[in-house]
XYZ file of C-alpha atoms in Angstrom:
428
model
C 44.073 -20.981 -36.690
C 46.357 -23.589 -35.048
C 50.033 -23.266 -35.946
C 52.644 -26.052 -35.701
C 55.334 -25.731 -33.023
C 59.087 -25.697 -33.733
C 61.364 -28.649 -33.059
C 62.635 -28.883 -29.479
C 66.430 -28.711 -28.929
C 68.013 -30.896 -26.251
C 70.784 -29.293 -24.145
C 72.545 -30.200 -20.932
C 72.570 -28.249 -17.682
C 76.077 -26.965 -16.967
C 75.462 -27.464 -13.249
C 73.971 -30.945 -12.917
C 74.346 -32.334 -16.431
C 70.644 -33.030 -16.750
C 69.023 -32.848 -20.158
C 67.086 -29.631 -20.789
C 64.552 -29.224 -23.585
C 64.921 -25.768 -25.151
C 61.551 -25.142 -26.764
C 61.717 -21.493 -27.836
C 65.240 -21.282 -29.191
C 66.165 -17.786 -30.271
C 63.548 -16.227 -27.992
C 64.613 -17.617 -24.612
C 66.903 -15.437 -22.465
C 67.091 -17.553 -19.320
C 66.215 -21.127 -18.519
C 65.760 -22.787 -15.133
C 66.869 -26.381 -15.000
C 63.955 -28.610 -14.058
C 66.370 -31.089 -12.448
C 68.376 -28.901 -10.085
C 66.720 -25.472 -10.326
C 69.847 -23.612 -11.505
C 69.122 -20.451 -13.508
C 71.098 -20.644 -16.775
C 71.958 -18.046 -19.409
C 70.265 -19.306 -22.587
C 72.244 -16.785 -24.682
C 75.537 -18.404 -23.593
C 76.773 -21.317 -25.754
C 77.535 -23.352 -22.654
C 74.408 -22.394 -20.691
C 76.449 -20.598 -18.044
C 74.864 -20.563 -14.599
C 73.363 -17.225 -13.529
C 72.137 -18.121 -10.054
C 72.493 -20.932 -7.557
C 70.098 -23.860 -7.625
C 66.853 -23.582 -5.694
C 66.689 -25.392 -2.391
C 63.882 -27.707 -3.485
C 62.282 -28.511 -6.842
C 58.597 -29.056 -7.442
C 56.469 -30.003 -10.398
C 53.771 -27.720 -11.793
C 50.276 -29.123 -12.257
C 50.693 -28.748 -16.022
C 54.121 -30.314 -16.891
C 56.601 -28.382 -19.018
C 56.273 -29.356 -22.672
C 52.532 -29.990 -22.463
C 50.666 -28.731 -25.495
C 47.083 -27.546 -25.580
C 44.767 -25.462 -27.751
C 43.183 -22.340 -26.306
C 40.981 -20.019 -28.350
C 42.062 -21.710 -31.576
C 45.833 -21.495 -30.970
C 48.066 -24.418 -29.987
C 50.344 -23.459 -27.124
C 53.220 -25.245 -25.438
C 54.070 -24.763 -21.755
C 57.698 -23.609 -21.657
C 57.949 -22.009 -18.225
C 56.284 -21.962 -14.838
C 56.570 -19.571 -11.924
C 54.756 -18.858 -8.693
C 54.168 -15.393 -7.290
C 52.946 -14.119 -3.950
C 51.708 -10.772 -2.680
C 52.293 -11.793 0.969
C 48.660 -12.880 1.280
C 48.025 -15.331 -1.555
C 50.094 -17.278 -4.046
C 49.204 -17.842 -7.676
C 50.781 -19.677 -10.597
C 51.720 -18.401 -14.050
C 52.512 -20.685 -16.987
C 54.495 -19.199 -19.844
C 53.049 -20.434 -23.145
C 54.803 -20.295 -26.508
C 53.776 -20.563 -30.145
C 56.303 -19.684 -32.858
C 53.684 -17.751 -34.840
C 51.803 -16.121 -31.960
C 54.715 -15.536 -29.595
C 54.209 -15.763 -25.842
C 51.154 -15.841 -23.625
C 50.457 -16.449 -19.951
C 48.105 -18.965 -18.402
C 47.415 -17.563 -14.935
C 45.994 -19.886 -12.273
C 44.734 -18.231 -9.083
C 43.558 -21.556 -7.674
C 39.946 -20.876 -8.670
C 39.917 -19.921 -12.350
C 42.339 -19.773 -15.268
C 42.969 -16.623 -17.307
C 44.768 -16.296 -20.634
C 47.041 -13.264 -20.747
C 48.893 -11.498 -23.551
C 51.172 -8.473 -23.439
C 49.461 -5.309 -24.633
C 50.936 -3.354 -27.501
C 49.031 -0.145 -26.757
C 48.841 2.009 -23.679
C 45.406 2.530 -22.107
C 43.834 5.936 -21.785
C 43.211 7.323 -18.293
C 39.830 8.808 -17.343
C 39.887 9.683 -13.654
C 40.162 6.498 -11.613
C 39.438 4.288 -14.639
C 41.180 3.445 -17.883
C 39.909 2.764 -21.399
C 41.153 0.408 -24.097
C 39.364 0.136 -27.446
C 36.569 2.347 -26.061
C 35.944 -0.105 -23.199
C 36.211 1.120 -19.620
C 38.071 -0.699 -16.840
C 37.699 0.095 -13.147
C 40.624 0.009 -10.753
C 40.507 -3.019 -8.472
C 41.976 -2.503 -5.022
C 45.271 -0.785 -4.296
C 48.673 -1.055 -5.912
C 50.506 -4.036 -4.410
C 53.846 -5.803 -4.555
C 54.425 -9.358 -5.800
C 57.482 -11.597 -5.485
C 58.578 -14.677 -7.441
C 58.611 -17.653 -5.048
C 59.416 -20.461 -7.471
C 60.401 -20.692 -11.119
C 61.283 -23.442 -13.596
C 61.567 -23.639 -17.383
C 62.608 -21.073 -19.960
C 61.701 -17.396 -20.187
C 62.197 -14.470 -22.535
C 63.431 -12.318 -19.638
C 65.902 -12.949 -16.832
C 63.701 -14.175 -13.995
C 64.788 -15.469 -10.601
C 63.330 -16.240 -7.203
C 62.840 -13.005 -5.286
C 62.123 -10.865 -8.362
C 59.815 -8.036 -7.235
C 57.250 -6.015 -9.199
C 54.512 -3.557 -8.258
C 51.105 -4.406 -9.739
C 47.956 -2.361 -10.350
C 44.839 -4.134 -11.644
C 41.890 -2.754 -13.610
C 38.828 -4.907 -14.320
C 35.627 -5.196 -16.291
C 33.488 -8.364 -16.335
C 35.537 -11.137 -17.946
C 38.784 -9.177 -18.426
C 41.545 -7.709 -16.276
C 44.324 -5.326 -17.294
C 47.370 -5.753 -15.078
C 50.121 -3.144 -14.955
C 53.504 -4.423 -13.660
C 56.225 -1.945 -12.763
C 59.881 -2.295 -11.870
C 62.566 0.346 -11.498
C 63.367 -0.044 -15.191
C 60.130 -0.710 -17.057
C 56.353 -0.923 -17.053
C 54.362 -3.593 -18.873
C 50.624 -4.106 -19.412
C 48.995 -7.538 -19.683
C 45.450 -8.250 -20.763
C 43.959 -11.271 -18.967
C 40.769 -12.861 -20.324
C 38.926 -15.168 -17.931
C 38.573 -18.662 -19.404
C 35.377 -20.666 -19.086
C 35.144 -23.316 -16.395
C 36.941 -26.441 -17.652
C 38.419 -24.767 -20.761
C 42.074 -24.787 -19.678
C 41.683 -28.142 -17.924
C 40.392 -29.776 -21.092
C 43.099 -28.149 -23.236
C 46.002 -29.376 -21.098
C 44.517 -32.602 -19.739
C 44.286 -31.806 -16.025
C 41.499 -32.347 -13.486
C 38.531 -30.031 -13.926
C 38.003 -27.409 -11.261
C 34.767 -27.531 -9.303
C 32.323 -24.720 -9.981
C 31.718 -22.801 -6.815
C 30.366 -19.351 -6.042
C 30.608 -19.745 -2.288
C 34.127 -18.334 -1.905
C 35.754 -15.165 -3.153
C 35.375 -14.873 -6.948
C 38.190 -13.797 -9.244
C 38.520 -9.977 -9.514
C 37.341 -10.011 -13.155
C 34.814 -12.816 -12.777
C 31.395 -11.789 -14.167
C 28.461 -12.237 -11.847
C 26.506 -15.383 -12.793
C 23.384 -13.457 -11.805
C 24.074 -10.336 -13.897
C 22.109 -11.202 -17.038
C 19.468 -13.056 -15.031
C 19.033 -9.963 -12.862
C 18.395 -7.751 -15.904
C 15.858 -10.221 -17.298
C 14.138 -10.609 -13.915
C 13.898 -6.829 -13.442
C 12.449 -6.335 -16.937
C 9.928 -9.154 -16.486
C 9.034 -7.918 -13.000
C 8.528 -4.352 -14.255
C 6.313 -5.511 -17.136
C 4.292 -7.676 -14.730
C 3.805 -4.807 -12.271
C 2.727 -2.398 -15.040
C 0.300 -5.030 -16.311
C -1.052 -5.483 -12.798
C -1.592 -1.729 -12.431
C -3.372 -1.543 -15.802
C -5.633 -4.459 -14.853
C -6.371 -2.814 -11.509
C -7.270 0.475 -13.191
C -9.412 -1.166 -15.857
C -11.111 -3.694 -13.587
C -11.156 -1.608 -10.449
C -14.229 0.458 -11.283
C -17.107 0.020 -8.867
C -20.796 0.849 -9.264
C -23.410 1.620 -6.617
C -26.340 -0.796 -6.722
C -28.320 0.333 -3.668
C -28.463 2.896 -0.850
C -30.876 3.417 2.056
C -31.086 5.783 5.012
C -32.791 4.854 8.268
C -32.880 6.031 11.869
C -31.081 4.067 14.573
C -32.118 4.425 18.252
C -29.360 5.581 20.608
C -30.523 3.584 23.596
C -28.914 0.218 22.835
C -31.957 -1.212 21.050
C -31.115 -3.070 17.848
C -32.705 -1.828 14.622
C -32.993 -4.326 11.748
C -33.057 -3.016 8.179
C -33.067 -5.042 4.951
C -31.886 -3.833 1.539
C -33.463 -6.226 -0.952
C -32.741 -7.618 -4.404
C -29.088 -6.778 -4.859
C -28.060 -8.151 -8.256
C -24.542 -9.560 -8.656
C -24.290 -10.809 -12.279
C -20.539 -11.575 -12.383
C -19.357 -15.090 -11.580
C -17.457 -13.696 -8.597
C -17.876 -10.139 -7.333
C -16.326 -7.846 -4.780
C -18.929 -6.060 -2.669
C -18.277 -2.925 -0.634
C -20.679 -1.795 2.092
C -20.201 1.830 3.151
C -21.907 3.392 6.170
C -22.356 7.096 6.951
C -23.478 8.402 10.342
C -22.575 12.093 10.143
C -24.754 13.159 13.095
C -23.341 10.715 15.628
C -21.809 12.755 18.466
C -19.918 11.181 21.354
C -21.446 7.854 20.535
C -21.241 4.877 18.252
C -23.337 2.566 16.126
C -22.508 -1.154 15.829
C -23.333 -2.491 12.362
C -23.686 -6.206 11.688
C -24.076 -7.121 8.002
C -25.334 -10.361 6.490
C -25.377 -10.616 2.697
C -27.816 -13.462 2.059
C -28.241 -15.293 -1.253
C -32.001 -15.343 -1.911
C -31.816 -18.711 -3.722
C -29.413 -20.676 -1.505
C -29.654 -18.733 1.772
C -25.855 -18.722 1.899
C -24.743 -15.819 4.070
C -21.620 -13.649 3.974
C -21.123 -11.657 7.171
C -19.195 -8.519 8.099
C -19.029 -5.975 10.913
C -18.330 -2.261 11.205
C -18.594 0.548 13.768
C -19.520 4.159 13.041
C -18.249 6.328 15.889
C -17.401 9.889 16.777
C -15.933 11.248 20.033
C -14.691 14.677 21.030
C -13.893 16.651 24.127
C -11.358 18.848 25.928
C -8.498 17.551 28.054
C -6.147 19.916 29.924
C -7.406 22.774 27.807
C -6.736 20.930 24.538
C -9.676 19.888 22.364
C -9.600 16.549 20.619
C -11.710 14.489 18.221
C -11.454 10.863 17.125
C -13.425 8.044 15.534
C -14.700 7.217 12.040
C -18.301 8.009 11.208
C -18.009 6.600 7.672
C -16.640 3.057 7.993
C -16.525 0.706 5.010
C -16.096 -3.055 4.671
C -15.444 -5.297 1.687
C -16.549 -8.808 0.869
C -14.583 -10.695 -1.767
C -15.454 -13.466 -4.233
C -19.233 -13.331 -3.804
C -20.901 -15.784 -6.231
C -23.346 -14.501 -8.823
C -27.002 -14.218 -7.795
C -29.584 -12.005 -6.116
C -28.970 -11.045 -2.514
C -30.605 -9.304 0.448
C -28.435 -7.276 2.795
C -29.619 -7.664 6.387
C -28.356 -4.850 8.647
C -28.540 -4.984 12.433
C -27.677 -1.552 13.846
C -27.308 -0.796 17.556
C -26.711 2.821 18.661
C -25.040 3.949 21.879
C -24.257 7.225 23.592
C -21.100 7.677 25.558
C -22.173 7.772 29.191
C -19.208 9.841 30.402
C -20.928 13.017 31.651
C -17.708 14.987 31.444
C -18.315 15.368 27.724
C -22.047 15.984 27.157
C -23.410 14.829 23.809
C -25.389 16.807 21.296
C -28.385 14.634 22.134
C -28.223 14.983 25.899
C -31.237 16.876 27.175
C -32.861 16.944 23.704
C -35.887 15.188 22.333
C -33.875 13.403 19.693
C -32.991 9.813 20.585
C -32.056 8.511 17.118
C -29.371 9.191 14.524
C -29.702 8.717 10.767
C -27.446 6.095 9.179
C -26.982 5.693 5.429
C -25.878 2.356 3.991
C -24.574 2.218 0.383
C -23.762 -0.999 -1.464
C -21.275 -1.109 -4.362
C -20.139 -3.991 -6.518
C -16.761 -4.337 -8.300
C -13.532 -2.641 -7.357
C -10.156 -3.992 -6.311
C -8.990 -5.025 -2.868
C -5.884 -2.972 -2.198
C -4.516 -5.726 0.042
C -4.729 -8.211 -2.824
C -2.990 -5.700 -5.078
C -0.066 -5.305 -2.698
C 0.138 -9.074 -2.205
C 0.319 -9.603 -5.971
C 2.830 -6.743 -6.215
C 5.027 -8.396 -3.578
C 4.830 -11.823 -5.248
C 5.715 -10.393 -8.672
C 8.797 -8.612 -7.337
C 9.941 -11.391 -5.023
C 11.959 -13.268 -7.687
C 13.714 -10.133 -9.053
C 14.516 -9.110 -5.472
C 16.100 -12.511 -4.751
C 18.237 -12.291 -7.925
C 19.330 -8.739 -7.050
C 20.368 -9.856 -3.555
C 22.330 -12.814 -4.973
C 24.064 -10.493 -7.444
C 24.913 -7.978 -4.703
C 26.265 -10.781 -2.508
C 28.468 -12.032 -5.364
C 29.797 -8.539 -6.079
C 30.490 -7.961 -2.382
C 32.508 -11.181 -2.231
C 34.302 -10.330 -5.488
C 35.418 -6.966 -4.119
C 36.409 -8.369 -0.715
C 40.133 -8.661 0.146
C 41.477 -12.094 -0.743
C 42.974 -14.252 2.002
C 45.111 -17.345 1.815
C 42.043 -19.501 2.384
C 40.418 -18.160 -0.788
C 43.306 -19.096 -3.044
């Protein structure tokens, strides 16, 4: 609810004679003349000077006396000060409403925050604190801050050079700031305002949205909610993909034949006929088994030929087995049961033409099981299966489904890294 503001009293500076507008009469302790910068005692009938005038005056971006409505309350700017922690400088506007009291509009050069003094002490839980059952994490180390410039009226005696020690605690959207002097400790709760909210309320130029620099300590990640949604959607998609793979990944054998292949380099042609592929598109797996190959290999050329259109789908495999002894150590290598897959085969009846060429390893250091025997062939079994899932396609789909969540996670991590990074003067 918006409350009306009290009537402003006009007084004169006892140093320069300039007219001063006293906006929070009865609450103001000190007032800094906006004409000469002299700090005056607002509790003295004659506004007695407390400190010498500042060397140079400057005007805040939001002029003293400007009124604006934030979060349903009409505030008036009664004071302005600038603070520095030796690295960056920020501005604080003291706001006043006769029914709500005082508040702070803090401008760090990037975002505005609305602050109010806390009336309850937070609870400590290790390195964090809690207020109203909400946890806040300590941000950085305790640091000192000094007043560099001040103008307007204040409810405490403030002057250039005033020093406080500050400790900040944050959660997305809110920061609790503890300020300590030799005499007292105060807590302020700062809520981050939306982009353009303070600018619209007080009629100043709107800040440009930018996530390229260092975010405010309590600035929520713009990718936080999107990251949660992307991870949930990605997880559901991956589970669905796995279910589809399990349900549709069953294969069935439709033919198998065994034949002898000469081991003298002569090609043996074998045809497995009338393979029925009823599905619109089918995956076909051709598995070979040559268990008796010994220090040799069999080259297998496959041609899956559509009986109606003569369209051919070709593949190649090698069944091989080698073993021996080197430097007293035995070894064995090769694959005597190679398999190949053909994808997206159109529906129809097919013949599988197999051209098999067997070879023996000619290195006499490792004699073969067939050397010196009457056997010059090896049996090869070819089995044909339809259906199944290509594991490469599965991993490709898996990668594509998780690509977007991964990008969002990386953007979120980059934002959080920049948010936690030490602030420099260039970031302010």
